[in-house]
Short mmCIF file of C-alpha atoms and ligand atoms in Angstrom, two decimals:
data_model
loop_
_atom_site.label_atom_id
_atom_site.label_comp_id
_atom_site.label_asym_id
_atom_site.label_seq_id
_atom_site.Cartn_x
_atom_site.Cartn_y
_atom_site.Cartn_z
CA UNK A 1 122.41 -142.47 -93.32
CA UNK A 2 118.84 -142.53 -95.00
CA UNK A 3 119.32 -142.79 -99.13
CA UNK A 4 118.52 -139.38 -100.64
CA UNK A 5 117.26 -140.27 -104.36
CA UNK A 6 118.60 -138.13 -107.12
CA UNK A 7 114.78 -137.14 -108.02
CA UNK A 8 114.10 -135.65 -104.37
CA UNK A 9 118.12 -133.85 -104.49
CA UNK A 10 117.11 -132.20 -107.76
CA UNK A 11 114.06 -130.81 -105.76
CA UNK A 12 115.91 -129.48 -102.82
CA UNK A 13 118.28 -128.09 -105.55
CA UNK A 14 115.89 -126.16 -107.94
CA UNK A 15 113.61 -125.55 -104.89
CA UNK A 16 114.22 -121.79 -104.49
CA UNK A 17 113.68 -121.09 -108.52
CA UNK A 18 110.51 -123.15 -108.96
CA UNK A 19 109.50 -125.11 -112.20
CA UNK A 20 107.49 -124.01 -115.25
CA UNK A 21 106.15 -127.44 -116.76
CA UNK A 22 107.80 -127.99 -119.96
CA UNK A 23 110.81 -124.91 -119.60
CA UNK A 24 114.08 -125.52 -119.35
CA UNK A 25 114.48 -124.10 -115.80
CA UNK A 26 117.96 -122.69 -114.70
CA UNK A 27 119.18 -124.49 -111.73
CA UNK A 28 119.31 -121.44 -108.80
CA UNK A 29 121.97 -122.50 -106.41
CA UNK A 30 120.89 -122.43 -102.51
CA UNK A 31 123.41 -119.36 -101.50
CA UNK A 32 122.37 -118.77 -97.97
CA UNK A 33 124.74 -120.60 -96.28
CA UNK A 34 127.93 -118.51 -97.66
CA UNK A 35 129.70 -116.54 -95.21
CA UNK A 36 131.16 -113.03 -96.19
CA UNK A 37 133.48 -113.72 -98.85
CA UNK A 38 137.55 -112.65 -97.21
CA UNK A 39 139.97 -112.47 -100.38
CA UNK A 40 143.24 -110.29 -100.27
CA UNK A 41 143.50 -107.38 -102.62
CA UNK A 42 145.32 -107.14 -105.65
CA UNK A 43 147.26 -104.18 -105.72
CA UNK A 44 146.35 -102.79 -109.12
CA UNK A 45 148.46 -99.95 -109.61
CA UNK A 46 150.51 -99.02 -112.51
CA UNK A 47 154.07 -98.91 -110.14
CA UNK A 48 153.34 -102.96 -109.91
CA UNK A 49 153.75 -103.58 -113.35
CA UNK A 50 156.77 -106.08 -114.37
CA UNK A 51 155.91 -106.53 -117.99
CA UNK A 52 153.53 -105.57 -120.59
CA UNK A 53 153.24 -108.39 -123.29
CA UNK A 54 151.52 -107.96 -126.41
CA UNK A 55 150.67 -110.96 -128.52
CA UNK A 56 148.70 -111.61 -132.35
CA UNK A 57 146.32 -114.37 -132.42
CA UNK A 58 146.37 -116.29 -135.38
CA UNK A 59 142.64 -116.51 -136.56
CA UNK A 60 140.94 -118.07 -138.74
CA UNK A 61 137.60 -116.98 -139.94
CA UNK A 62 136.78 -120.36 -141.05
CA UNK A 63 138.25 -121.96 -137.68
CA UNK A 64 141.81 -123.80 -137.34
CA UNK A 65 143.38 -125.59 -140.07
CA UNK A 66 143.40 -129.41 -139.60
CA UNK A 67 144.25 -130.74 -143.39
CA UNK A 68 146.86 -132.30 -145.05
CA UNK A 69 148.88 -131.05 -147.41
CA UNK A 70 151.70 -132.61 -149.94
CA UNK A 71 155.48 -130.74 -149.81
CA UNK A 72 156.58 -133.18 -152.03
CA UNK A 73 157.09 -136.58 -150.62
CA UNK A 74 156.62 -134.92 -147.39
CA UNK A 75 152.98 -134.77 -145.60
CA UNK A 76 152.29 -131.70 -143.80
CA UNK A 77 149.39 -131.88 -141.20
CA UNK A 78 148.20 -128.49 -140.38
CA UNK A 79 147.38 -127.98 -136.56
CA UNK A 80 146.95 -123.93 -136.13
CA UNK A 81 144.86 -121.18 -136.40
CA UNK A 82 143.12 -121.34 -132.92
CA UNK A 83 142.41 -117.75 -132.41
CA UNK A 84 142.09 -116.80 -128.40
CA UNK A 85 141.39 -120.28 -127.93
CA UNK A 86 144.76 -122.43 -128.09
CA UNK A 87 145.11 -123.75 -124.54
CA UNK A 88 141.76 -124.36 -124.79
CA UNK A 89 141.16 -126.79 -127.57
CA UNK A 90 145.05 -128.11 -127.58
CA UNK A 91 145.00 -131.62 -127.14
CA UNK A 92 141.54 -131.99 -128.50
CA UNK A 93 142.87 -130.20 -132.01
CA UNK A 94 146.15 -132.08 -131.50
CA UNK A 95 144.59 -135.45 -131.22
CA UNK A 96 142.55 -134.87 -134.13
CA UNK A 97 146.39 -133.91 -135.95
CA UNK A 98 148.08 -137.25 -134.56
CA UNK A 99 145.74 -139.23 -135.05
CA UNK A 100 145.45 -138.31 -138.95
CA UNK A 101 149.96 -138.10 -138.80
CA UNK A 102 149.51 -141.81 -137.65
CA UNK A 103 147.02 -143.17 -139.86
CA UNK A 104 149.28 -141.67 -142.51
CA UNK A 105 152.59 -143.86 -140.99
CA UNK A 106 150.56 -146.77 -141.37
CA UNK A 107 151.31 -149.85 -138.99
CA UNK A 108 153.84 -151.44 -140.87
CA UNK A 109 157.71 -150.83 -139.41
CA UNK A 110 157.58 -150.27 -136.05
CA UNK A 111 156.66 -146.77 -134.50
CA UNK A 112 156.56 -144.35 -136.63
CA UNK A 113 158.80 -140.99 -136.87
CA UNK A 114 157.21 -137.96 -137.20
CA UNK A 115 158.00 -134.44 -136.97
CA UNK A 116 156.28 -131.52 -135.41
CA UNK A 117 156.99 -127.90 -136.19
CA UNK A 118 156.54 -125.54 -133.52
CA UNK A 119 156.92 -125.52 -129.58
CA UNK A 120 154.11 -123.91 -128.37
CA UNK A 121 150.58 -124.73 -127.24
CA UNK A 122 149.97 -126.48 -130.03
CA UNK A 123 153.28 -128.15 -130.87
CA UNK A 124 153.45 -129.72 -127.26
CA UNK A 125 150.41 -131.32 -127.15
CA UNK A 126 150.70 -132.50 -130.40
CA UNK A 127 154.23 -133.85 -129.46
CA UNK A 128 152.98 -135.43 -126.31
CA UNK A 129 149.69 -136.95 -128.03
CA UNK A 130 151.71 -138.24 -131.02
CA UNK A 131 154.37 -140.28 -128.47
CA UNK A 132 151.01 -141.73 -126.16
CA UNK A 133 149.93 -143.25 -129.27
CA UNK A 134 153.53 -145.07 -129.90
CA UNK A 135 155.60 -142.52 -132.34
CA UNK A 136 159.14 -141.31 -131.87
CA UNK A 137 158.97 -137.51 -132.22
CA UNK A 138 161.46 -134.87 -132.72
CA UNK A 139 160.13 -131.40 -132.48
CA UNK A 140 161.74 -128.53 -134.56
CA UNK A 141 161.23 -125.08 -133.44
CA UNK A 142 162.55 -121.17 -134.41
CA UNK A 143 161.74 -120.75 -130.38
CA UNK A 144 161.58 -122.65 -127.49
CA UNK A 145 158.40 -122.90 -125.29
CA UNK A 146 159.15 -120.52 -123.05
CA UNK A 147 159.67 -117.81 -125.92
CA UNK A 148 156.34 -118.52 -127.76
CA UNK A 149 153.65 -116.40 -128.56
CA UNK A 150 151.80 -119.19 -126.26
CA UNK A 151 153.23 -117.88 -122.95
CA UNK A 152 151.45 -114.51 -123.19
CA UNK A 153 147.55 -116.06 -122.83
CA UNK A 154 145.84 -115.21 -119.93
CA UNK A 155 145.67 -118.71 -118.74
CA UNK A 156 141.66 -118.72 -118.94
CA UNK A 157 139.28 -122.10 -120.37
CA UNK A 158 138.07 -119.82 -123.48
CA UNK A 159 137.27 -122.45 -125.86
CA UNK A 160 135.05 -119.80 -127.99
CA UNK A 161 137.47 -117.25 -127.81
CA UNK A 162 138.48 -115.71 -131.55
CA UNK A 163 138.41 -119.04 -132.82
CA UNK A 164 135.54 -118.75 -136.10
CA UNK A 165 134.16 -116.33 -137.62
CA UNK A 166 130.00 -117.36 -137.07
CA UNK A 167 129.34 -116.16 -140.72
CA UNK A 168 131.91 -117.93 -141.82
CA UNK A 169 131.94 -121.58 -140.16
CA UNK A 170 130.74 -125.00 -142.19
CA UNK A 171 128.16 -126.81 -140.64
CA UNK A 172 130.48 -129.68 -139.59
CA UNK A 173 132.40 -126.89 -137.51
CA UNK A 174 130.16 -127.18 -134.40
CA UNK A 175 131.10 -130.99 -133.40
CA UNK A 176 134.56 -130.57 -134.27
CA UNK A 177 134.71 -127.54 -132.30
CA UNK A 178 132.99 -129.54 -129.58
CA UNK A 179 135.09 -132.45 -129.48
CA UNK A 180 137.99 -130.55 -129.66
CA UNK A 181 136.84 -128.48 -126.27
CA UNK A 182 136.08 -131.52 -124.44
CA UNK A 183 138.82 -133.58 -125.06
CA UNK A 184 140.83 -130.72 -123.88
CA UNK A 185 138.72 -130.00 -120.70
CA UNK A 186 139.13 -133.82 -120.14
CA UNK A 187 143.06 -133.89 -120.46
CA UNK A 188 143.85 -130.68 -118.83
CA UNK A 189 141.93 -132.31 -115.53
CA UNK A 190 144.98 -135.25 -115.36
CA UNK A 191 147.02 -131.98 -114.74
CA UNK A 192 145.07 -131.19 -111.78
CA UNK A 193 146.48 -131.95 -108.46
CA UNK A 194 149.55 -132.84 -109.80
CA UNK A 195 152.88 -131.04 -108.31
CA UNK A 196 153.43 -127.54 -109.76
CA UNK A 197 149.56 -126.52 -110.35
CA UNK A 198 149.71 -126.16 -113.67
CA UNK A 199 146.57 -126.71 -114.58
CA UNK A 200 143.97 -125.72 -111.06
CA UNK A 201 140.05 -124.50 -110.76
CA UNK A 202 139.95 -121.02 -109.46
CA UNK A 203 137.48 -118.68 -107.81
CA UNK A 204 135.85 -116.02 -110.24
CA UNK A 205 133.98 -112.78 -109.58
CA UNK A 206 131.84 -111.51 -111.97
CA UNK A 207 131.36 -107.90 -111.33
CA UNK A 208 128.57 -105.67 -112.81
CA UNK A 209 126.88 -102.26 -111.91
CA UNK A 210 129.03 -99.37 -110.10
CA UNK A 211 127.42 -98.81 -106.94
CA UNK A 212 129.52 -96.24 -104.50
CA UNK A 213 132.70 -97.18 -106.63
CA UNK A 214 134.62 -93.66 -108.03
CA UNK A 215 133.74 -93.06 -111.66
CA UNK A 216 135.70 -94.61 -114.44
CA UNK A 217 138.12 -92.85 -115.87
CA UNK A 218 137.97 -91.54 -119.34
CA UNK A 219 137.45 -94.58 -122.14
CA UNK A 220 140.47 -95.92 -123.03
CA UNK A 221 141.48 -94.79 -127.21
CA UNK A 222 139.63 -98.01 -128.82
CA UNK A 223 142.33 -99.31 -131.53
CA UNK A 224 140.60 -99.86 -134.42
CA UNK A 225 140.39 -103.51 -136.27
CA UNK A 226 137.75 -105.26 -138.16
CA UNK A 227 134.96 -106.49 -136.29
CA UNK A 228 134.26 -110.70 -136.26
CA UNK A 229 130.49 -112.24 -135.30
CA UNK A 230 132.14 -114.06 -132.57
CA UNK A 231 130.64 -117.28 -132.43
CA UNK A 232 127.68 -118.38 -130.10
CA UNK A 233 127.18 -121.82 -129.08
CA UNK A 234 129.36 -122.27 -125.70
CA UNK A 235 126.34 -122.92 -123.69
CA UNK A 236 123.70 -125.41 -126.66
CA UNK A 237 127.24 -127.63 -127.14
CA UNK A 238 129.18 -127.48 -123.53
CA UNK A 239 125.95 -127.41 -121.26
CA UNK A 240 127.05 -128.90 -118.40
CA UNK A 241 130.80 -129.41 -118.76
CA UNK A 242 131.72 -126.80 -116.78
CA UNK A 243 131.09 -125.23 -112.99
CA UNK A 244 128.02 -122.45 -113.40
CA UNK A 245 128.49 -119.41 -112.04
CA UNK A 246 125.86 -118.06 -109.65
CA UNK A 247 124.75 -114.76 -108.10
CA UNK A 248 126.12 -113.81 -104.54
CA UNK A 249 124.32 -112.04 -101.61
CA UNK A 250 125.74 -108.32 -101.40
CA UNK A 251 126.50 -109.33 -98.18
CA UNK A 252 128.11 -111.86 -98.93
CA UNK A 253 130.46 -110.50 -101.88
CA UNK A 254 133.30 -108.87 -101.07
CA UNK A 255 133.34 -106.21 -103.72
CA UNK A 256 130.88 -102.97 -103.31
CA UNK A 257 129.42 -103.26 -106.86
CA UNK A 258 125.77 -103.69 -108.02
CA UNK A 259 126.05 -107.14 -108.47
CA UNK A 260 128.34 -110.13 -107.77
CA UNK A 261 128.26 -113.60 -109.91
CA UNK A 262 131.03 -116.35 -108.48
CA UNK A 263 132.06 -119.07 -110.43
CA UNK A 264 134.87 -121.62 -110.42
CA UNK A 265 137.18 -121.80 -113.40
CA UNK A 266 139.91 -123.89 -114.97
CA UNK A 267 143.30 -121.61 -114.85
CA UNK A 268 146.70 -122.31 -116.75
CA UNK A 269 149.49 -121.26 -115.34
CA UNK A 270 151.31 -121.15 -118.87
CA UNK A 271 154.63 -121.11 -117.66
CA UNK A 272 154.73 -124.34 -115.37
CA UNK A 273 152.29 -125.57 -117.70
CA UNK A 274 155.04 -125.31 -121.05
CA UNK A 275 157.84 -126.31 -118.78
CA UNK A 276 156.08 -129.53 -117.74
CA UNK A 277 154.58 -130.24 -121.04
CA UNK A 278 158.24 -129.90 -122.35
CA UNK A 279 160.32 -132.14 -119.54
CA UNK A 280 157.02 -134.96 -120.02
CA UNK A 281 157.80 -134.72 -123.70
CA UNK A 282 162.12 -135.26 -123.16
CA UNK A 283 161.52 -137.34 -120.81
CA UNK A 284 159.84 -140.06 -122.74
CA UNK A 285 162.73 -139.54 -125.71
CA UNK A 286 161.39 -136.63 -127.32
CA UNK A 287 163.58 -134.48 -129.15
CA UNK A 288 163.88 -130.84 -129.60
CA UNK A 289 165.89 -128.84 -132.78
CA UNK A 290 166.27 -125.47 -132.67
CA UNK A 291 165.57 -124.73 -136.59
CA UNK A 292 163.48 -121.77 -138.59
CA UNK A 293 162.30 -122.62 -142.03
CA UNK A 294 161.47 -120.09 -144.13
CA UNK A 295 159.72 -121.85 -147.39
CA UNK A 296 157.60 -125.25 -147.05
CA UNK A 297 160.34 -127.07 -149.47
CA UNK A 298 162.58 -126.93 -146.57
CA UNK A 299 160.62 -129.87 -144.99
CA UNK A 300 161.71 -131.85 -147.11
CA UNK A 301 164.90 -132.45 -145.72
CA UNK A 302 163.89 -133.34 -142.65
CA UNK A 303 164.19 -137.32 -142.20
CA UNK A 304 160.65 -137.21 -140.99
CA UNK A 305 157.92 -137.67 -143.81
CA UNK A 306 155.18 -136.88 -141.86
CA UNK A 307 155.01 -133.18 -139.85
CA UNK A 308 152.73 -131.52 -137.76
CA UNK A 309 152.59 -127.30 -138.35
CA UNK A 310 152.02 -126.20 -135.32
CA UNK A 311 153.72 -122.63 -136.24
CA UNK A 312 150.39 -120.72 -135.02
CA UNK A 313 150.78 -117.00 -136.46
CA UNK A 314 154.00 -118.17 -138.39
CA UNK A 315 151.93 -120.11 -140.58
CA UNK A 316 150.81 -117.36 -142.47
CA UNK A 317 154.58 -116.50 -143.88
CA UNK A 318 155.75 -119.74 -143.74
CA UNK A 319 152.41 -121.54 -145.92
CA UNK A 320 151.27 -118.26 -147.24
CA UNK A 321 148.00 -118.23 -145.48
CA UNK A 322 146.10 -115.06 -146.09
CA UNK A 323 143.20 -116.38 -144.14
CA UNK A 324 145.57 -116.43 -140.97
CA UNK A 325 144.87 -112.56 -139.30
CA UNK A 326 146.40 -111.33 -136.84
CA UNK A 327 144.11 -110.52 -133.53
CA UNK A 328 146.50 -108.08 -131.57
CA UNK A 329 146.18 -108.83 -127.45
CA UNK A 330 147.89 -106.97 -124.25
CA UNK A 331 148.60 -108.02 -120.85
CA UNK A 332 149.86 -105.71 -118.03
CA UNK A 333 151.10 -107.79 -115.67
CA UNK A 334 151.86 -106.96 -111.93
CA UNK A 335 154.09 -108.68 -109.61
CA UNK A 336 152.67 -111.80 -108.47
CA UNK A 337 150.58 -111.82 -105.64
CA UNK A 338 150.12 -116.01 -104.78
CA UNK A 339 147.68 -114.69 -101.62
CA UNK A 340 145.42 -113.63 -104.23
CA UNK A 341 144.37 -116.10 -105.83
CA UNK A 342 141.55 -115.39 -107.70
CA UNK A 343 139.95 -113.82 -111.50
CA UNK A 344 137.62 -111.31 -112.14
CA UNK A 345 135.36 -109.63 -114.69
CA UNK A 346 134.57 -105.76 -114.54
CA UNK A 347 134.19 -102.65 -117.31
CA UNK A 348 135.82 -105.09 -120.07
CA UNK A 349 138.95 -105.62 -117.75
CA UNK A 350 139.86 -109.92 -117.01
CA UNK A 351 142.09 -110.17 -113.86
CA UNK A 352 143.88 -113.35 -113.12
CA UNK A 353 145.97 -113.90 -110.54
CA UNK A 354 148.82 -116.47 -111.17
CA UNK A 355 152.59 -117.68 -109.42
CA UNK A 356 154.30 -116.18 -112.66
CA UNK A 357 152.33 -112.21 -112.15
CA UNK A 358 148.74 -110.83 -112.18
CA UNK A 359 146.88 -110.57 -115.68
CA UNK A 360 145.25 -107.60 -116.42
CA UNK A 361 143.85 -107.21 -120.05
CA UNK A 362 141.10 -105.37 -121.35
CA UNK A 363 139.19 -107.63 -123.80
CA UNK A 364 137.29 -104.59 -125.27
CA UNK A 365 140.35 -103.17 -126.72
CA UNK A 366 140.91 -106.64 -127.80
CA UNK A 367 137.45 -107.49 -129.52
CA UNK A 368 138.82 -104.29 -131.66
CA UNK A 369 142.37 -106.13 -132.22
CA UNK A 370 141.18 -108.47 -135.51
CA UNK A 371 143.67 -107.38 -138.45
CA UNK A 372 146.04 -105.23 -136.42
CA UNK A 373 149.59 -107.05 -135.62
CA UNK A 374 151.87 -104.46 -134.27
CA UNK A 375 153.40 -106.17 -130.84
CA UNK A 376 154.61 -103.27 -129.35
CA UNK A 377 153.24 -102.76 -125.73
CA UNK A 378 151.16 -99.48 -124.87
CA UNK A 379 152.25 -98.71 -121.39
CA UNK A 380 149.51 -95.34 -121.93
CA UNK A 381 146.80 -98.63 -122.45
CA UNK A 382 147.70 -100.51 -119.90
CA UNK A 383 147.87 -98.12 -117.06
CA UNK A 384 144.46 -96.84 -118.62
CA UNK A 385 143.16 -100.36 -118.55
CA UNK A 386 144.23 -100.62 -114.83
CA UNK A 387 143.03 -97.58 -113.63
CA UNK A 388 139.49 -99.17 -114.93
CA UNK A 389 139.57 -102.01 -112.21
CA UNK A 390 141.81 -100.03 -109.54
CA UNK A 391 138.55 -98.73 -107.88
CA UNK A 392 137.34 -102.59 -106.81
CA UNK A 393 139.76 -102.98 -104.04
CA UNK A 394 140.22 -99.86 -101.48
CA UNK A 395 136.72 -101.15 -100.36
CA UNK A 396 137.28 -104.87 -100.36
CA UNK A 397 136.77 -107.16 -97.60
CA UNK A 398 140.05 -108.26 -96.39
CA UNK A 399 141.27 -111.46 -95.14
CA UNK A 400 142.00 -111.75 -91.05
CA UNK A 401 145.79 -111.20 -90.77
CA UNK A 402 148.06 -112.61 -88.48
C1 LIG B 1 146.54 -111.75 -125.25
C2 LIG B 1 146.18 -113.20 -125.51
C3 LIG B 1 145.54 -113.92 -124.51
C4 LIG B 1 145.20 -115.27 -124.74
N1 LIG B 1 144.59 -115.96 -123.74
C5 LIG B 1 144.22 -117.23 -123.94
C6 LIG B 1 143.57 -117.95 -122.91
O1 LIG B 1 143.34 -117.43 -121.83
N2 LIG B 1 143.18 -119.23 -123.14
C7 LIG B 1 143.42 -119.84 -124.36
O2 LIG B 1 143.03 -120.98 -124.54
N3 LIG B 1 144.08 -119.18 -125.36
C8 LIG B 1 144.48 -117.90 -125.17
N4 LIG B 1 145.12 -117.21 -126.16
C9 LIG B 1 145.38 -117.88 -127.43
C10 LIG B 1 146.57 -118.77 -127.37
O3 LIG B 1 147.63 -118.10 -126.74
C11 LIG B 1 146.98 -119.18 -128.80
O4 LIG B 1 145.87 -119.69 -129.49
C12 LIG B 1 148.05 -120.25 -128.73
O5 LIG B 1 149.10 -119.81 -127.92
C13 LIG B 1 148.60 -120.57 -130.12
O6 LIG B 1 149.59 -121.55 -129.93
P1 LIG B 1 150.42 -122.12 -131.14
O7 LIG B 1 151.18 -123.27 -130.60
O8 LIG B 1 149.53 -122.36 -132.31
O9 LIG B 1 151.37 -120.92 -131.61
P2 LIG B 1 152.68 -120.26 -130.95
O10 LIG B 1 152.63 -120.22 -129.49
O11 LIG B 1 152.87 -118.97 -131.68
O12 LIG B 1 153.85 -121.25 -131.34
C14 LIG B 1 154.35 -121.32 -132.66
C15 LIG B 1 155.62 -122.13 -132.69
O13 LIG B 1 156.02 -122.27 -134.05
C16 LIG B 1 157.35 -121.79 -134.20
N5 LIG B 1 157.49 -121.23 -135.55
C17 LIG B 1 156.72 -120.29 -136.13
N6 LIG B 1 157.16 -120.04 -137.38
C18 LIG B 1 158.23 -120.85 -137.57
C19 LIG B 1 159.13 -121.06 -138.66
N7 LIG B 1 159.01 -120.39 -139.80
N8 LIG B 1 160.13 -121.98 -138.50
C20 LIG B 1 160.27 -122.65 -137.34
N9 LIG B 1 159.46 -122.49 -136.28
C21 LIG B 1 158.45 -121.61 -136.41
C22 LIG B 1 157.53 -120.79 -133.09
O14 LIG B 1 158.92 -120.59 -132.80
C23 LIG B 1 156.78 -121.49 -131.96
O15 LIG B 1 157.61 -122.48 -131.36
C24 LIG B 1 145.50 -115.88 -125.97
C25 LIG B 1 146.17 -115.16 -126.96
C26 LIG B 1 146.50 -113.83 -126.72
C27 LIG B 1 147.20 -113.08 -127.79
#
């Protein structure tokens, strides 16, 4: 087979957009050669619901707390605060946490024994990270993973979701932010493949304009929070990391909107993902104490004199954090439909389809959600928020059965 150089690949590559000398030129992906897109639709209506979840983000407007703190002899190392963004930047922010827990134990005495509070996104990654760099580790917990506030993400790589305030971020915020993000990326793609999918890239569709869809429905009632300058430098700092999206044919989309982008996305399925993270952590002698601990003196019983808080939103009773708000977040989730398997993006509305039920949120409601923490689900909201994307898939192109 004749060498292709990189040089003349590029060319073929950027070919169809054309250069501009000295512009950065966006990379326009050759789409001809797609055949009509065949997915299976979701069936988004409100009798497919099996649980509406409604969940506060801990945010921080300065971005997650990472310092230590004394509790008398005890060290605490703060690991929370990550907004919309905890999957996303857990081991990255974790690593960051052991790494400062371990310089703390020092070398001397064998492996150290530290603690970590908390058992969700947070607190497992920090557990696991703290026992691949040679610690014994006992976690100690009010709930297990599977009863966190961690199960009810969407299961989405938002690294810049709710995570800083952009007015309110210190100039060393950006590289932390982006080391954090890419260590994570990294780590979460040694999940991939691996029995269970609990980490996998899936197909996106990025729907705009209405074409010959029905009319929406009347706007959903906006709850009303404070407003955040969300923050803006995904693209300058993570250029590259990640798949692009690009724009499909019409007749090659399967969705009769005005215009189609399709993009390929890392997707958590949270529960497999908690349950694995938790048997890798037993498995190599972790330990796991049910225990709630209602005043910061209480840690210093523990026979651990280093800890980890990884209490996310529970940081804010437990430490006293007024900084910590609370971003409120619902999911309507339908029963699971694993022939679907695909996201999408239309009037506000993120779909996901994974094993454990289809996500349906509206993030508009949710941009509104910064200082409101009331958890109790809105069934009237999420069969609104449903009734938003419902339209999409009468007209879809359907897969060949049989
Ligand atoms: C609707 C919604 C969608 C989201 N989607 C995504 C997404 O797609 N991608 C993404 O990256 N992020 C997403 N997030 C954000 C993500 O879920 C959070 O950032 C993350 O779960 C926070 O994890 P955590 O471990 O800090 O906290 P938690 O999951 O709340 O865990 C806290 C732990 O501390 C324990 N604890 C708390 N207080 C005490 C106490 N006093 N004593 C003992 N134990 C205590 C709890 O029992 C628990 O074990 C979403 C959030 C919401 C609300």
């Amino acid at each position: 087979m004749p060498a292709v150089s990189n040089a003349s690949r590029r060319a073929v590559l950027t070919g169809l957009a054309g250069t501009v000398a000295g512009c950065a030129v966006t990379p326009t992906v050759p789409v001809t050669g797609f055949e009509p897109r065949r997915i299976s639709p979701i069936l988004m209506t409100p009798e497919r619901i099996i649980r509406i979840t409604v969940c506060t983000r801990g945010f921080r407007p300065t971005g997650p707390r990472l310092d230590v703190e004394p509790v008398g002899e005890t060290r605490v190392v703060h690991n929370y605060g990550h907004g919309g963004s905890g999957w996303s930047l857990s081991w990255g922010s974790s690593a960051i946490a052991a790494r400062k827990a371990m310089a703390l134990a020092g070398l001397a005495g064998g492996p150290p024994n530290i603690a970590v509070l908390g058992s969700g996104a947070l607190g497992l990654t920090s557990a696991l990270q703290l026992q691949r760099m040679g610690a014994r580790v006992t976690i100690y917990a009010r709930d297990r993973a599977a009863f966190t506030r961690s199960m009810r993400a969407t299961g989405s790589w938002t690294p810049d979701s709710r995570v800083a305030d952009a007015d309110r971020i210190s100039a060393d915020f950006q590289p932390l932010w982006e080391q954090m993000a890419r260590e994570t990326y990294a780590t979460h793609q040694t999940y991939l493949g691996t029995e269970g999918d609990s980490v996998v890239f899936s197909d996106r569709y990025y729907l705009s304009g209405e074409a010959d869809l029905p009319r929406p429905p009347a706007p959903l009632p906006i709850r009303t929070g404070l407003g955040v300058k969300p923050i803006r430098f995904f693209e300058a700092r993570l250029n590259g990391l990640t798949p692009r999206s690009f724009p499909l044919p019409a007749s090659a989309s399967p969705f009769a909107v005005g215009e189609t982008r399709m993009g390929s996305s890392l997707q958590f399925n949270v529960t497999e993902l908690a349950h694995r993270l938790e048997t890798e952590f037993l498995t190599h002698g972790g330990r796991i104490e049910t225990r709630t601990f209602n005043a910061p003196s209480e840690l210093t019983t523990l026979p651990e004199k280093i800890v980890i808080n990884c209490t996310g939103y529970g940081a804010r009773a437990l430490f006293g954090d007024k900084d910590l708000t609370p971003v409120r977040g619902q999911i309507a989730w339908l029963a699971p439909q694993p022939e679907a398997n695909y996201g999408l993006h239309f009037r506000g509305v993120t779909v996901l389809s994974r094993p454990d039920g289809i996500v349906v949120q509206n993030t508009r409601n949710d941009m509104n959600g910064v200082g409101l923490d009331d958890e109790t689900p809105d069934r009237e909201e999420a069969e609104a928020t449903i009734g938003l994307v419902a339209p999409l898939f009468p007209s879809i192109r359907r897969l060949p059965t049989g």
